[in-house]
Coordinates of C-alpha atoms in Angstrom, one line a residue:
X100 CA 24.8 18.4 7.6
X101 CA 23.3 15.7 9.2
X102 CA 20.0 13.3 8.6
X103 CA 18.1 12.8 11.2
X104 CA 14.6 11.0 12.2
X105 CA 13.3 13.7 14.5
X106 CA 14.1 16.3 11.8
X107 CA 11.7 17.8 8.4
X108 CA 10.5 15.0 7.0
X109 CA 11.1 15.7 3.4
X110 CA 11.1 14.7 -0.2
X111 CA 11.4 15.3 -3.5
X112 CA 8.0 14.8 -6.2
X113 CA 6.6 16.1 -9.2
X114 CA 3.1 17.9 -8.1
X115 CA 0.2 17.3 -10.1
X116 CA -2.1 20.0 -12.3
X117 CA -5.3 20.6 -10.2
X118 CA -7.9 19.0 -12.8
X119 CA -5.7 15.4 -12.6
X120 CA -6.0 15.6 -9.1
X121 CA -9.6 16.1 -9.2
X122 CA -10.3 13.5 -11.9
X123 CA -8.3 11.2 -9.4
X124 CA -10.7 11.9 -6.2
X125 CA -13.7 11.1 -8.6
X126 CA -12.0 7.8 -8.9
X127 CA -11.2 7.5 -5.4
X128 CA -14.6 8.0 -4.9
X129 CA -16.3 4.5 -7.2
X130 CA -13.7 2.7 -6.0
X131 CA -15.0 3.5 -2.4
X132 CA -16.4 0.3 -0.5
X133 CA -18.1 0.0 3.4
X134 CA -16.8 -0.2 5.5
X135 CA -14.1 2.0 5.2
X136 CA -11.9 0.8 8.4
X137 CA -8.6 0.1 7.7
X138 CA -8.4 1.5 4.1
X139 CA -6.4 5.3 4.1
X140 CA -7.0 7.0 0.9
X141 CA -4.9 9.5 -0.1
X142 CA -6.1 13.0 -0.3
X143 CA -6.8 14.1 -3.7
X144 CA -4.3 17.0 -3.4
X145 CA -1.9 15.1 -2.0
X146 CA -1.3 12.8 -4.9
X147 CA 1.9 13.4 -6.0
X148 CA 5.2 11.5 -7.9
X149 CA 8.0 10.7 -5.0
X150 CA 11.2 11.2 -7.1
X151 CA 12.9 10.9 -3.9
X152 CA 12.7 10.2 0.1
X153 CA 14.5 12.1 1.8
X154 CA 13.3 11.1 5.6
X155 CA 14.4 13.3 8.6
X156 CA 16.6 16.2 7.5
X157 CA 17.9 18.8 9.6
X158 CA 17.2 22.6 9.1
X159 CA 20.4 23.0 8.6
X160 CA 20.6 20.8 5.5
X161 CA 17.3 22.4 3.7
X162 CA 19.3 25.3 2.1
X163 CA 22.2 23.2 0.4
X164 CA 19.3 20.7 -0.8
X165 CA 17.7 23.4 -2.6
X166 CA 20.8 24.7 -4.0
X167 CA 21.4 20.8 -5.4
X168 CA 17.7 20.8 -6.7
X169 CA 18.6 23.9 -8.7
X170 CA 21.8 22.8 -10.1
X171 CA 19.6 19.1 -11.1
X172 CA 16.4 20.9 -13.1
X173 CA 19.4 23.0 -15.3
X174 CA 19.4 21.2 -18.7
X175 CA 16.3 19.3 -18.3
X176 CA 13.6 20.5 -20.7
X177 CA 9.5 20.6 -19.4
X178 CA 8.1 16.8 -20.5
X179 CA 4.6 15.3 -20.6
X180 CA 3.5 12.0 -18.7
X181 CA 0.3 10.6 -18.7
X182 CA -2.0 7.9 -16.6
X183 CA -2.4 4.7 -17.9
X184 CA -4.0 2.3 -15.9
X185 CA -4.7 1.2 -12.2
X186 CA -2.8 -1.6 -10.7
X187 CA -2.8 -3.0 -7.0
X188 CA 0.4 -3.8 -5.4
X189 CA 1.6 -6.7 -4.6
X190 CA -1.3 -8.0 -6.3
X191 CA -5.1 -8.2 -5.9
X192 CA -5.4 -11.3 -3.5
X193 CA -2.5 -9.6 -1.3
X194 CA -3.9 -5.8 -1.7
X195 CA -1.8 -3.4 0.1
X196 CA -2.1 -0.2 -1.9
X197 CA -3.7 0.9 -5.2
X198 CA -1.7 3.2 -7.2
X199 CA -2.1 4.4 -11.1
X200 CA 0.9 3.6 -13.3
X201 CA 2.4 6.2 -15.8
X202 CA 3.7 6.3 -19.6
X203 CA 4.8 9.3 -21.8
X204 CA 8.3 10.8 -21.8
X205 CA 10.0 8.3 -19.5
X206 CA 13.5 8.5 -20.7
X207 CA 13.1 12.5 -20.0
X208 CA 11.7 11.8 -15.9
X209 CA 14.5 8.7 -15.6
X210 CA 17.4 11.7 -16.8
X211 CA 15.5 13.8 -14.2
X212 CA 15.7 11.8 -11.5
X213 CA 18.6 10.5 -12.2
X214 CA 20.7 14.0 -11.9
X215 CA 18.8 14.5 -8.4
X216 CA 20.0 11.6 -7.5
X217 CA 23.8 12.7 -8.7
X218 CA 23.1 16.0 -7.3
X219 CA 21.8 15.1 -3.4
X220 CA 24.0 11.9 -3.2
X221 CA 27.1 13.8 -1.6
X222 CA 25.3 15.1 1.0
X223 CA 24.4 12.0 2.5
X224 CA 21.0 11.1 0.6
X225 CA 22.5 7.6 -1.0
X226 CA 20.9 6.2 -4.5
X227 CA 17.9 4.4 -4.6
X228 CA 18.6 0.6 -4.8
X229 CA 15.1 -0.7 -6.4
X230 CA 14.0 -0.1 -9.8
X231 CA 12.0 3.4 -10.3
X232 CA 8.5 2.3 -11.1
X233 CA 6.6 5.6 -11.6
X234 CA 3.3 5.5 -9.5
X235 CA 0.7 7.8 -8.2
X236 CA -0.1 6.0 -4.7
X237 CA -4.2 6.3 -4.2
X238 CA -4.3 4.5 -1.1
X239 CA -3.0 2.9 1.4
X240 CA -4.5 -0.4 3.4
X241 CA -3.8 -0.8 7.0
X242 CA -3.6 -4.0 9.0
X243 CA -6.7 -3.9 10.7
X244 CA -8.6 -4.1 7.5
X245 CA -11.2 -6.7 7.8
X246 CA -10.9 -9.4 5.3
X247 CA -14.4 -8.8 3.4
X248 CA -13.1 -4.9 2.9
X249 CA -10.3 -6.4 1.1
X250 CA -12.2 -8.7 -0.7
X251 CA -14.4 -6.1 -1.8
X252 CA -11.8 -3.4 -3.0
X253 CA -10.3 -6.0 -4.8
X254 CA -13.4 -6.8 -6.6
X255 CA -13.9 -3.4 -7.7
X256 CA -10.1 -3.0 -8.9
X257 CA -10.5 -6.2 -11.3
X258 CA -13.7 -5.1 -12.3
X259 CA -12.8 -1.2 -12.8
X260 CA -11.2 -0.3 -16.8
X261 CA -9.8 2.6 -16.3
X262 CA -7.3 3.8 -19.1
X263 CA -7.9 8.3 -18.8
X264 CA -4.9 9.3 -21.2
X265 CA -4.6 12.1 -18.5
X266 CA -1.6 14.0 -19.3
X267 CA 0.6 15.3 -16.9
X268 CA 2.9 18.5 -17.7
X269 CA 6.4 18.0 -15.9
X270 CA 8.0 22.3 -15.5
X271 CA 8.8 21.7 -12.2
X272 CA 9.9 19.4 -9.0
X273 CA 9.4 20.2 -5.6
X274 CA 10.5 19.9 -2.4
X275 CA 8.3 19.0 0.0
X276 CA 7.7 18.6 3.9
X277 CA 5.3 15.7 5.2
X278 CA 3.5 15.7 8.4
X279 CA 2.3 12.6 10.0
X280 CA -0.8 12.7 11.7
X281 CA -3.6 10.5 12.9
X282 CA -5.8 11.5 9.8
X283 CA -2.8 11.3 7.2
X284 CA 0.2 13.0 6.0
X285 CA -0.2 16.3 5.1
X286 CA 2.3 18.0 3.3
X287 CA 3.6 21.2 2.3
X288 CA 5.5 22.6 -1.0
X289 CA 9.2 24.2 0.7
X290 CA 10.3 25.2 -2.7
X291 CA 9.7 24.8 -6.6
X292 CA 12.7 24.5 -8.8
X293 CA 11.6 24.9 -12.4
X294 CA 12.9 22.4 -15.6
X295 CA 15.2 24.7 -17.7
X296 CA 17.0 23.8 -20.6
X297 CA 19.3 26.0 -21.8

């Protein structure tokens, strides 16, 4: 088994329930400034929770992932997480991406993560080094943003209060392919593996 960059570009991520993601787009939407050049938002059904990157895996390697994924979700029972604010990364003066920061059952997602992370490891996927800070990414800003867009977006984070108390339902993790194109990733669900505690 082998990792490669010219292979699926894969990873692993908790999918949300279709009325989060659709509450999300609404933000997307006031938070919206012109012009719009150099600012990627993420598509509302994109939004997602990255457990883990995979990168460029060969076919070859898919299978025995999924067969790791199942042994990981065995003993894990469903949890709930929920949205609680909106934060801007690294900061608002620097804005490079806008996410929404999570609470709920945390010690359940950091045991969840944690066994994929024992589970893909010996098949060449090492550990994360960095912290796990759980974040749904809204957007993205690219270089060729022009200074007053900036400005802008990062008036209307600062000035935006936005505590939902949406909740999140965790059965499942999936693992997913991402496509790069010029209008975004777009990605695709390769397999569900269901929480089960026994």
């Amino acid at each position: 088994m082998t990792i490669e960059a010219s292979g699926i570009r894969a990873f692993i991520a908790i999918e949300l329930p279709d009325a989060v993601k659709k509450e999300l787009g609404e933000l997307q939407k006031k938070l919206s400034v012109a012009p719009e050049r150099g600012i990627k938002w993420v598509a509302p059904d994109g939004i997602h929770l990255t457990l883990k990157f995979l990168g460029g895996v060969t076919p070859d390697c898919i299978e025995p992932v999924k067969q790791a994924l199942t042994r990981a979700t065995e003993g894990i029972k469903p949890f709930e997480l929920e949205i609680r604010n909106l934060g801007a990364f690294p900061n608002l003066r620097r804005l490079v991406m806008v996410w929404c920061g999570l609470t709920g059952d945390l010690e359940h997602l950091n045991q969840l993560r944690k066994k994929v992370e024992e589970h893909i490891s010996p098949m060449g996927f090492p550990p994360e080094k960095s912290p796990f800070s759980p974040h749904l990414i809204l957007e993205r800003l690219k270089e060729n943003i022009s200074p007053m867009a900036r400005q802008s977006l990062s008036e209307k984070l600062a000035a935006t209060n936005y505590h939902p108390g949406l909740r999140i339902p965790v059965t499942s993790i999936s693992l997913m392919q991402s496509h790069l194109l010029s209008s975004g990733a777009v990605y695709k669900r390769l397999a569900v593996f269901p929480l089960k505690k026994w």
